[in-house]
Amino acid sequence: MRFSLNVDHIATLRNSRGENEPDPVTAALLAEQAGVDGIVVHLREDRRHINERDVRLLRELITTKLDLEMAATDEIIKIACDVGPELSTIVPERRQELTTEGGINVIDNINRLKDAITDLHNAEILVSLFIEPNLDQIDAAAEINSDFIEIHTGVFANAITEEEQFDELDKIRTAVKHAKKLGLGVNAGHGLDYQNIKIFREIPDIDEVSIGHAVIARAVFTGLKEAVQEMMRLIK
Ligand code: PXP
């Protein structure tokens, strides 16, 4: 199973001061040095974290694989076709949400998504649709020629009881099998962390996981002691 790192949170921190640091592009390059298989960024309509400069610089500098998360709007599709990531992951987007809240409804948006996939394929970009582990949604994704699906793992990650967690794992396992039978690649993500990944990795045939929050949150703490000591040395 490959692992792509989402660096949106680094851009959120940068933008909170309106300055240049920390730079998500530097974070991506460090992650590549650490062995990550790909970099994920979500270019949102409101540009709350990642901006066009980040996407274009990442395209030039990273040597693994760029996965551009995006809504299927004309503006963002145009940017994607111009930048040329290896993969575009189409997600639903609501302005008020703190983070992507669930999968896209492929069935209800079939014509718009079909057009988006055609445009992206014409620019030689592979497409993934971020969806719930639902067999009808997977059938619809295959029908409109999506290359991958990304299964939303948020319900699994937020499950309170063990029973709920195992029920959702079963759904995901069945969804992966179904998607693979249809020839789709299968990614997964949202809410995966250092605890739940231990159970999640037992599901066979998932090509890649996309993880952001847990890793960036952990990096703050693993790096904090060294950062404080460095400042102490300069001050004293
Ligand atoms: N996959 C998709 C489609 C997402 O929108 C996100 C969150 O940006 C992730 C994966 C990563 O989720 P998390 O930050 O919870 O690891």
PDB file of C-alpha atoms and ligand atoms in Angstrom:
ATOM      1  CA  MET A   1       0.000   0.000   0.000  1.00  0.00           C
ATOM      2  CA  ARG A   2       1.476   3.363  -1.022  1.00  0.00           C
ATOM      3  CA  PHE A   3       1.286   6.470   1.175  1.00  0.00           C
ATOM      4  CA  SER A   4       0.708   9.995  -0.084  1.00  0.00           C
ATOM      5  CA  LEU A   5       1.018  12.934   2.300  1.00  0.00           C
ATOM      6  CA  ASN A   6      -1.467  15.809   2.232  1.00  0.00           C
ATOM      7  CA  VAL A   7       0.364  19.077   3.066  1.00  0.00           C
ATOM      8  CA  ASP A   8      -2.655  21.435   3.161  1.00  0.00           C
ATOM      9  CA  HIS A   9      -2.211  22.074   6.901  1.00  0.00           C
ATOM     10  CA  ILE A  10       1.253  23.548   6.340  1.00  0.00           C
ATOM     11  CA  ALA A  11      -0.341  26.100   4.019  1.00  0.00           C
ATOM     12  CA  THR A  12      -3.061  26.811   6.614  1.00  0.00           C
ATOM     13  CA  LEU A  13      -0.340  27.693   9.140  1.00  0.00           C
ATOM     14  CA  ARG A  14       1.496  29.853   6.605  1.00  0.00           C
ATOM     15  CA  ASN A  15      -1.660  31.732   5.650  1.00  0.00           C
ATOM     16  CA  SER A  16      -2.596  32.362   9.289  1.00  0.00           C
ATOM     17  CA  ARG A  17       0.192  35.001   9.388  1.00  0.00           C
ATOM     18  CA  GLY A  18      -0.059  36.071   5.767  1.00  0.00           C
ATOM     19  CA  GLU A  19       3.658  35.395   5.389  1.00  0.00           C
ATOM     20  CA  ASN A  20       5.796  32.862   3.541  1.00  0.00           C
ATOM     21  CA  GLU A  21       6.599  30.355   6.273  1.00  0.00           C
ATOM     22  CA  PRO A  22       6.100  27.447   6.698  1.00  0.00           C
ATOM     23  CA  ASP A  23       6.099  26.650   2.986  1.00  0.00           C
ATOM     24  CA  PRO A  24       4.058  23.583   1.923  1.00  0.00           C
ATOM     25  CA  VAL A  25       6.450  23.100  -0.988  1.00  0.00           C
ATOM     26  CA  THR A  26       9.397  22.707   1.409  1.00  0.00           C
ATOM     27  CA  ALA A  27       7.266  20.304   3.471  1.00  0.00           C
ATOM     28  CA  ALA A  28       6.570  18.237   0.358  1.00  0.00           C
ATOM     29  CA  LEU A  29      10.270  18.028  -0.502  1.00  0.00           C
ATOM     30  CA  LEU A  30      11.136  16.955   3.064  1.00  0.00           C
ATOM     31  CA  ALA A  31       8.374  14.326   2.938  1.00  0.00           C
ATOM     32  CA  GLU A  32       9.823  12.994  -0.294  1.00  0.00           C
ATOM     33  CA  GLN A  33      13.247  12.754   1.343  1.00  0.00           C
ATOM     34  CA  ALA A  34      11.550  10.746   4.116  1.00  0.00           C
ATOM     35  CA  GLY A  35      10.223   8.301   1.531  1.00  0.00           C
ATOM     36  CA  VAL A  36       6.603   9.273   0.897  1.00  0.00           C
ATOM     37  CA  ASP A  37       5.120   7.967  -2.375  1.00  0.00           C
ATOM     38  CA  GLY A  38       3.270  11.109  -3.372  1.00  0.00           C
ATOM     39  CA  ILE A  39       2.070  14.570  -2.388  1.00  0.00           C
ATOM     40  CA  VAL A  40      -1.584  15.603  -2.126  1.00  0.00           C
ATOM     41  CA  VAL A  41      -2.901  19.163  -2.068  1.00  0.00           C
ATOM     42  CA  HIS A  42      -6.458  20.454  -2.236  1.00  0.00           C
ATOM     43  CA  LEU A  43      -6.778  23.630  -4.290  1.00  0.00           C
ATOM     44  CA  ARG A  44     -10.020  25.014  -2.895  1.00  0.00           C
ATOM     45  CA  GLU A  45     -12.242  27.525  -4.587  1.00  0.00           C
ATOM     46  CA  ASP A  46     -11.696  29.929  -1.634  1.00  0.00           C
ATOM     47  CA  ARG A  47      -7.886  29.273  -1.573  1.00  0.00           C
ATOM     48  CA  ARG A  48      -7.975  28.975   2.200  1.00  0.00           C
ATOM     49  CA  HIS A  49      -4.723  27.009   2.286  1.00  0.00           C
ATOM     50  CA  ILE A  50      -3.072  25.853  -0.960  1.00  0.00           C
ATOM     51  CA  ASN A  51      -2.816  28.458  -3.726  1.00  0.00           C
ATOM     52  CA  GLU A  52      -1.937  28.304  -7.401  1.00  0.00           C
ATOM     53  CA  ARG A  53       1.702  29.209  -6.762  1.00  0.00           C
ATOM     54  CA  ASP A  54       2.019  26.148  -4.487  1.00  0.00           C
ATOM     55  CA  VAL A  55       0.495  23.815  -7.069  1.00  0.00           C
ATOM     56  CA  ARG A  56       2.682  25.105  -9.896  1.00  0.00           C
ATOM     57  CA  LEU A  57       5.883  24.954  -7.802  1.00  0.00           C
ATOM     58  CA  LEU A  58       5.024  21.456  -6.576  1.00  0.00           C
ATOM     59  CA  ARG A  59       4.514  20.398 -10.178  1.00  0.00           C
ATOM     60  CA  GLU A  60       8.003  21.646 -11.017  1.00  0.00           C
ATOM     61  CA  LEU A  61       9.831  20.370  -7.965  1.00  0.00           C
ATOM     62  CA  ILE A  62       8.441  17.116  -6.643  1.00  0.00           C
ATOM     63  CA  THR A  63       9.752  13.894  -8.084  1.00  0.00           C
ATOM     64  CA  THR A  64       7.146  11.437  -6.802  1.00  0.00           C
ATOM     65  CA  LYS A  65       3.518  12.013  -7.797  1.00  0.00           C
ATOM     66  CA  LEU A  66       1.190  14.986  -7.501  1.00  0.00           C
ATOM     67  CA  ASP A  67      -2.443  14.312  -6.563  1.00  0.00           C
ATOM     68  CA  LEU A  68      -4.514  17.482  -6.954  1.00  0.00           C
ATOM     69  CA  GLU A  69      -7.694  17.325  -4.895  1.00  0.00           C
ATOM     70  CA  MET A  70     -10.337  19.557  -6.396  1.00  0.00           C
ATOM     71  CA  ALA A  71     -13.994  20.295  -6.956  1.00  0.00           C
ATOM     72  CA  ALA A  72     -15.259  19.698 -10.497  1.00  0.00           C
ATOM     73  CA  THR A  73     -15.689  23.400 -11.315  1.00  0.00           C
ATOM     74  CA  ASP A  74     -14.714  24.968 -14.647  1.00  0.00           C
ATOM     75  CA  GLU A  75     -12.100  27.221 -13.016  1.00  0.00           C
ATOM     76  CA  ILE A  76     -10.270  24.444 -11.175  1.00  0.00           C
ATOM     77  CA  ILE A  77     -10.503  21.955 -14.050  1.00  0.00           C
ATOM     78  CA  LYS A  78      -8.839  24.556 -16.280  1.00  0.00           C
ATOM     79  CA  ILE A  79      -6.001  25.015 -13.764  1.00  0.00           C
ATOM     80  CA  ALA A  80      -5.591  21.233 -13.405  1.00  0.00           C
ATOM     81  CA  CYS A  81      -5.384  20.742 -17.170  1.00  0.00           C
ATOM     82  CA  ASP A  82      -2.767  23.493 -17.349  1.00  0.00           C
ATOM     83  CA  VAL A  83      -0.648  22.222 -14.410  1.00  0.00           C
ATOM     84  CA  GLY A  84      -0.872  18.505 -15.235  1.00  0.00           C
ATOM     85  CA  PRO A  85      -0.824  16.547 -11.952  1.00  0.00           C
ATOM     86  CA  GLU A  86      -0.502  12.762 -12.294  1.00  0.00           C
ATOM     87  CA  LEU A  87      -3.886  12.406 -10.590  1.00  0.00           C
ATOM     88  CA  SER A  88      -6.897  14.642  -9.983  1.00  0.00           C
ATOM     89  CA  THR A  89      -9.074  13.534  -7.083  1.00  0.00           C
ATOM     90  CA  ILE A  90     -12.523  15.044  -7.394  1.00  0.00           C
ATOM     91  CA  VAL A  91     -14.180  15.870  -4.080  1.00  0.00           C
ATOM     92  CA  PRO A  92     -17.383  17.678  -3.129  1.00  0.00           C
ATOM     93  CA  GLU A  93     -16.699  21.154  -1.756  1.00  0.00           C
ATOM     94  CA  ARG A  94     -18.769  23.343   0.529  1.00  0.00           C
ATOM     95  CA  ARG A  95     -17.471  26.760   1.528  1.00  0.00           C
ATOM     96  CA  GLN A  96     -18.519  26.434   5.166  1.00  0.00           C
ATOM     97  CA  GLU A  97     -16.965  23.017   5.794  1.00  0.00           C
ATOM     98  CA  LEU A  98     -13.811  22.718   7.922  1.00  0.00           C
ATOM     99  CA  THR A  99     -12.592  19.806   5.805  1.00  0.00           C
ATOM    100  CA  THR A 100     -14.092  17.551   3.126  1.00  0.00           C
ATOM    101  CA  GLU A 101     -17.064  16.003   4.882  1.00  0.00           C
ATOM    102  CA  GLY A 102     -17.856  12.972   2.755  1.00  0.00           C
ATOM    103  CA  GLY A 103     -17.803  11.444  -0.685  1.00  0.00           C
ATOM    104  CA  ILE A 104     -19.232  12.974  -3.825  1.00  0.00           C
ATOM    105  CA  ASN A 105     -22.595  11.668  -5.063  1.00  0.00           C
ATOM    106  CA  VAL A 106     -21.557  10.360  -8.485  1.00  0.00           C
ATOM    107  CA  ILE A 107     -25.079   9.281  -9.458  1.00  0.00           C
ATOM    108  CA  ASP A 108     -26.603  12.718  -8.804  1.00  0.00           C
ATOM    109  CA  ASN A 109     -23.750  14.541 -10.593  1.00  0.00           C
ATOM    110  CA  ILE A 110     -23.119  12.053 -13.378  1.00  0.00           C
ATOM    111  CA  ASN A 111     -23.146  14.428 -16.362  1.00  0.00           C
ATOM    112  CA  ARG A 112     -20.953  17.080 -14.761  1.00  0.00           C
ATOM    113  CA  LEU A 113     -18.458  14.437 -13.593  1.00  0.00           C
ATOM    114  CA  LYS A 114     -18.426  12.698 -16.961  1.00  0.00           C
ATOM    115  CA  ASP A 115     -17.513  16.009 -18.651  1.00  0.00           C
ATOM    116  CA  ALA A 116     -14.845  16.723 -16.027  1.00  0.00           C
ATOM    117  CA  ILE A 117     -13.300  13.276 -16.519  1.00  0.00           C
ATOM    118  CA  THR A 118     -13.262  13.735 -20.301  1.00  0.00           C
ATOM    119  CA  ASP A 119     -11.517  17.139 -19.970  1.00  0.00           C
ATOM    120  CA  LEU A 120      -8.937  15.753 -17.532  1.00  0.00           C
ATOM    121  CA  HIS A 121      -8.314  12.650 -19.652  1.00  0.00           C
ATOM    122  CA  ASN A 122      -7.788  14.873 -22.702  1.00  0.00           C
ATOM    123  CA  ALA A 123      -5.007  16.547 -20.699  1.00  0.00           C
ATOM    124  CA  GLU A 124      -3.598  13.074 -19.884  1.00  0.00           C
ATOM    125  CA  ILE A 125      -4.483  13.318 -16.209  1.00  0.00           C
ATOM    126  CA  LEU A 126      -5.774  10.256 -14.357  1.00  0.00           C
ATOM    127  CA  VAL A 127      -8.938  10.818 -12.338  1.00  0.00           C
ATOM    128  CA  SER A 128     -10.093   9.549  -8.969  1.00  0.00           C
ATOM    129  CA  LEU A 129     -13.541  10.142  -7.446  1.00  0.00           C
ATOM    130  CA  PHE A 130     -13.754  10.494  -3.660  1.00  0.00           C
ATOM    131  CA  ILE A 131     -16.810   8.420  -2.682  1.00  0.00           C
ATOM    132  CA  GLU A 132     -18.444   6.520   0.146  1.00  0.00           C
ATOM    133  CA  PRO A 133     -17.947   2.714   0.195  1.00  0.00           C
ATOM    134  CA  ASN A 134     -21.218   2.221  -1.707  1.00  0.00           C
ATOM    135  CA  LEU A 135     -21.517  -0.265  -4.577  1.00  0.00           C
ATOM    136  CA  ASP A 136     -23.923   1.856  -6.675  1.00  0.00           C
ATOM    137  CA  GLN A 137     -21.563   4.825  -6.455  1.00  0.00           C
ATOM    138  CA  ILE A 138     -18.667   2.592  -7.511  1.00  0.00           C
ATOM    139  CA  ASP A 139     -20.664   1.296 -10.519  1.00  0.00           C
ATOM    140  CA  ALA A 140     -21.383   4.895 -11.543  1.00  0.00           C
ATOM    141  CA  ALA A 141     -17.686   5.833 -11.204  1.00  0.00           C
ATOM    142  CA  ALA A 142     -16.707   2.942 -13.477  1.00  0.00           C
ATOM    143  CA  GLU A 143     -19.463   3.779 -15.950  1.00  0.00           C
ATOM    144  CA  ILE A 144     -18.074   7.287 -16.525  1.00  0.00           C
ATOM    145  CA  ASN A 145     -14.499   6.011 -16.929  1.00  0.00           C
ATOM    146  CA  SER A 146     -12.955   7.104 -13.674  1.00  0.00           C
ATOM    147  CA  ASP A 147      -9.501   5.522 -13.289  1.00  0.00           C
ATOM    148  CA  PHE A 148      -9.574   5.347  -9.496  1.00  0.00           C
ATOM    149  CA  ILE A 149     -11.935   5.775  -6.623  1.00  0.00           C
ATOM    150  CA  GLU A 150     -10.819   7.099  -3.254  1.00  0.00           C
ATOM    151  CA  ILE A 151     -12.897   5.558  -0.506  1.00  0.00           C
ATOM    152  CA  HIS A 152     -13.933   7.958   2.245  1.00  0.00           C
ATOM    153  CA  THR A 153     -12.664   6.458   5.505  1.00  0.00           C
ATOM    154  CA  GLY A 154     -14.067   9.174   7.786  1.00  0.00           C
ATOM    155  CA  VAL A 155     -16.938   7.033   9.099  1.00  0.00           C
ATOM    156  CA  PHE A 156     -14.488   4.230   9.957  1.00  0.00           C
ATOM    157  CA  ALA A 157     -12.110   6.710  11.602  1.00  0.00           C
ATOM    158  CA  ASN A 158     -14.851   8.367  13.665  1.00  0.00           C
ATOM    159  CA  ALA A 159     -16.549   5.114  14.768  1.00  0.00           C
ATOM    160  CA  ILE A 160     -17.068   5.121  18.508  1.00  0.00           C
ATOM    161  CA  THR A 161     -17.681   1.443  19.207  1.00  0.00           C
ATOM    162  CA  GLU A 162     -15.622  -1.493  17.970  1.00  0.00           C
ATOM    163  CA  GLU A 163     -18.775  -2.907  16.354  1.00  0.00           C
ATOM    164  CA  GLU A 164     -19.323   0.280  14.348  1.00  0.00           C
ATOM    165  CA  GLN A 165     -15.688   0.245  13.297  1.00  0.00           C
ATOM    166  CA  PHE A 166     -15.820  -3.387  12.129  1.00  0.00           C
ATOM    167  CA  ASP A 167     -19.119  -2.797  10.271  1.00  0.00           C
ATOM    168  CA  GLU A 168     -17.550   0.063   8.351  1.00  0.00           C
ATOM    169  CA  LEU A 169     -14.378  -1.952   7.695  1.00  0.00           C
ATOM    170  CA  ASP A 170     -16.568  -4.693   6.198  1.00  0.00           C
ATOM    171  CA  LYS A 171     -18.271  -2.154   3.942  1.00  0.00           C
ATOM    172  CA  ILE A 172     -14.889  -0.858   2.824  1.00  0.00           C
ATOM    173  CA  ARG A 173     -13.577  -4.395   2.206  1.00  0.00           C
ATOM    174  CA  THR A 174     -16.614  -5.220   0.029  1.00  0.00           C
ATOM    175  CA  ALA A 175     -16.308  -1.895  -1.812  1.00  0.00           C
ATOM    176  CA  VAL A 176     -12.619  -2.486  -2.584  1.00  0.00           C
ATOM    177  CA  LYS A 177     -13.354  -5.968  -3.965  1.00  0.00           C
ATOM    178  CA  HIS A 178     -16.181  -4.619  -6.131  1.00  0.00           C
ATOM    179  CA  ALA A 179     -14.094  -1.731  -7.480  1.00  0.00           C
ATOM    180  CA  LYS A 180     -11.169  -4.011  -8.297  1.00  0.00           C
ATOM    181  CA  LYS A 181     -13.488  -6.357 -10.210  1.00  0.00           C
ATOM    182  CA  LEU A 182     -14.519  -3.380 -12.330  1.00  0.00           C
ATOM    183  CA  GLY A 183     -10.886  -2.558 -13.033  1.00  0.00           C
ATOM    184  CA  LEU A 184     -10.722   0.578 -10.870  1.00  0.00           C
ATOM    185  CA  GLY A 185      -7.684   1.573  -8.842  1.00  0.00           C
ATOM    186  CA  VAL A 186      -8.542   2.058  -5.175  1.00  0.00           C
ATOM    187  CA  ASN A 187      -7.214   4.764  -2.874  1.00  0.00           C
ATOM    188  CA  ALA A 188      -8.533   5.597   0.580  1.00  0.00           C
ATOM    189  CA  GLY A 189      -8.379   8.436   3.038  1.00  0.00           C
ATOM    190  CA  HIS A 190      -9.748  10.794   5.631  1.00  0.00           C
ATOM    191  CA  GLY A 191      -9.156  10.543   9.348  1.00  0.00           C
ATOM    192  CA  LEU A 192      -6.568   7.762   9.148  1.00  0.00           C
ATOM    193  CA  ASP A 193      -4.137   8.046  12.047  1.00  0.00           C
ATOM    194  CA  TYR A 194      -1.376   6.248  13.935  1.00  0.00           C
ATOM    195  CA  GLN A 195      -3.910   4.031  15.751  1.00  0.00           C
ATOM    196  CA  ASN A 196      -6.540   3.117  13.169  1.00  0.00           C
ATOM    197  CA  ILE A 197      -3.999   2.503  10.373  1.00  0.00           C
ATOM    198  CA  LYS A 198      -2.998  -0.711  12.188  1.00  0.00           C
ATOM    199  CA  ILE A 199      -6.426  -2.254  11.513  1.00  0.00           C
ATOM    200  CA  PHE A 200      -6.945  -0.498   8.218  1.00  0.00           C
ATOM    201  CA  ARG A 201      -3.766  -1.840   6.609  1.00  0.00           C
ATOM    202  CA  GLU A 202      -5.191  -5.381   6.879  1.00  0.00           C
ATOM    203  CA  ILE A 203      -7.664  -4.638   4.052  1.00  0.00           C
ATOM    204  CA  PRO A 204      -6.183  -6.149   0.902  1.00  0.00           C
ATOM    205  CA  ASP A 205      -5.843  -4.463  -2.497  1.00  0.00           C
ATOM    206  CA  ILE A 206      -5.873  -0.810  -1.514  1.00  0.00           C
ATOM    207  CA  ASP A 207      -3.402   0.915  -3.798  1.00  0.00           C
ATOM    208  CA  GLU A 208      -2.774   4.016  -1.736  1.00  0.00           C
ATOM    209  CA  VAL A 209      -3.755   5.918   1.403  1.00  0.00           C
ATOM    210  CA  SER A 210      -3.866   9.702   1.556  1.00  0.00           C
ATOM    211  CA  ILE A 211      -3.139  11.072   5.034  1.00  0.00           C
ATOM    212  CA  GLY A 212      -2.708  14.651   6.219  1.00  0.00           C
ATOM    213  CA  HIS A 213      -3.922  15.754   9.624  1.00  0.00           C
ATOM    214  CA  ALA A 214      -2.465  12.965  11.778  1.00  0.00           C
ATOM    215  CA  VAL A 215       1.013  13.227  10.272  1.00  0.00           C
ATOM    216  CA  ILE A 216       1.252  17.026  10.330  1.00  0.00           C
ATOM    217  CA  ALA A 217      -0.090  17.053  13.923  1.00  0.00           C
ATOM    218  CA  ARG A 218       2.512  14.454  14.928  1.00  0.00           C
ATOM    219  CA  ALA A 219       5.273  16.425  13.184  1.00  0.00           C
ATOM    220  CA  VAL A 220       4.573  19.457  15.382  1.00  0.00           C
ATOM    221  CA  PHE A 221       5.277  17.427  18.501  1.00  0.00           C
ATOM    222  CA  THR A 222       8.182  15.365  17.211  1.00  0.00           C
ATOM    223  CA  GLY A 223       9.852  18.580  16.048  1.00  0.00           C
ATOM    224  CA  LEU A 224       8.993  20.894  18.946  1.00  0.00           C
ATOM    225  CA  LYS A 225      11.751  19.887  21.381  1.00  0.00           C
ATOM    226  CA  GLU A 226      14.471  20.449  18.789  1.00  0.00           C
ATOM    227  CA  ALA A 227      12.955  23.767  17.734  1.00  0.00           C
ATOM    228  CA  VAL A 228      12.860  25.039  21.338  1.00  0.00           C
ATOM    229  CA  GLN A 229      16.432  23.886  22.004  1.00  0.00           C
ATOM    230  CA  GLU A 230      17.692  25.657  18.883  1.00  0.00           C
ATOM    231  CA  MET A 231      16.090  28.932  19.999  1.00  0.00           C
ATOM    232  CA  MET A 232      17.448  28.438  23.547  1.00  0.00           C
ATOM    233  CA  ARG A 233      20.971  28.127  22.152  1.00  0.00           C
ATOM    234  CA  LEU A 234      20.541  31.382  20.239  1.00  0.00           C
ATOM    235  CA  ILE A 235      19.063  33.272  23.196  1.00  0.00           C
ATOM    236  CA  LYS A 236      21.356  32.180  26.021  1.00  0.00           C
TER     237      LYS A 236
HETATM  238  N1  PXP B   1      -8.577  12.347   1.152  1.00  0.00           N
HETATM  239  C1  PXP B   1      -9.390  13.392   0.879  1.00  0.00           C
HETATM  240  C2  PXP B   1     -10.233  13.319  -0.340  1.00  0.00           C
HETATM  241  C3  PXP B   1      -9.424  14.534   1.714  1.00  0.00           C
HETATM  242  O1  PXP B   1     -10.241  15.557   1.412  1.00  0.00           O
HETATM  243  C4  PXP B   1      -8.579  14.563   2.843  1.00  0.00           C
HETATM  244  C5  PXP B   1      -8.571  15.777   3.724  1.00  0.00           C
HETATM  245  O2  PXP B   1      -8.079  16.866   3.042  1.00  0.00           O
HETATM  246  C6  PXP B   1      -7.741  13.458   3.082  1.00  0.00           C
HETATM  247  C7  PXP B   1      -7.771  12.360   2.240  1.00  0.00           C
HETATM  248  C8  PXP B   1      -6.817  13.432   4.251  1.00  0.00           C
HETATM  249  O3  PXP B   1      -7.551  13.429   5.427  1.00  0.00           O
HETATM  250  P1  PXP B   1      -6.828  13.659   6.822  1.00  0.00           P
HETATM  251  O4  PXP B   1      -6.279  15.056   6.799  1.00  0.00           O
HETATM  252  O5  PXP B   1      -7.915  13.476   7.818  1.00  0.00           O
HETATM  253  O6  PXP B   1      -5.747  12.634   6.911  1.00  0.00           O
END
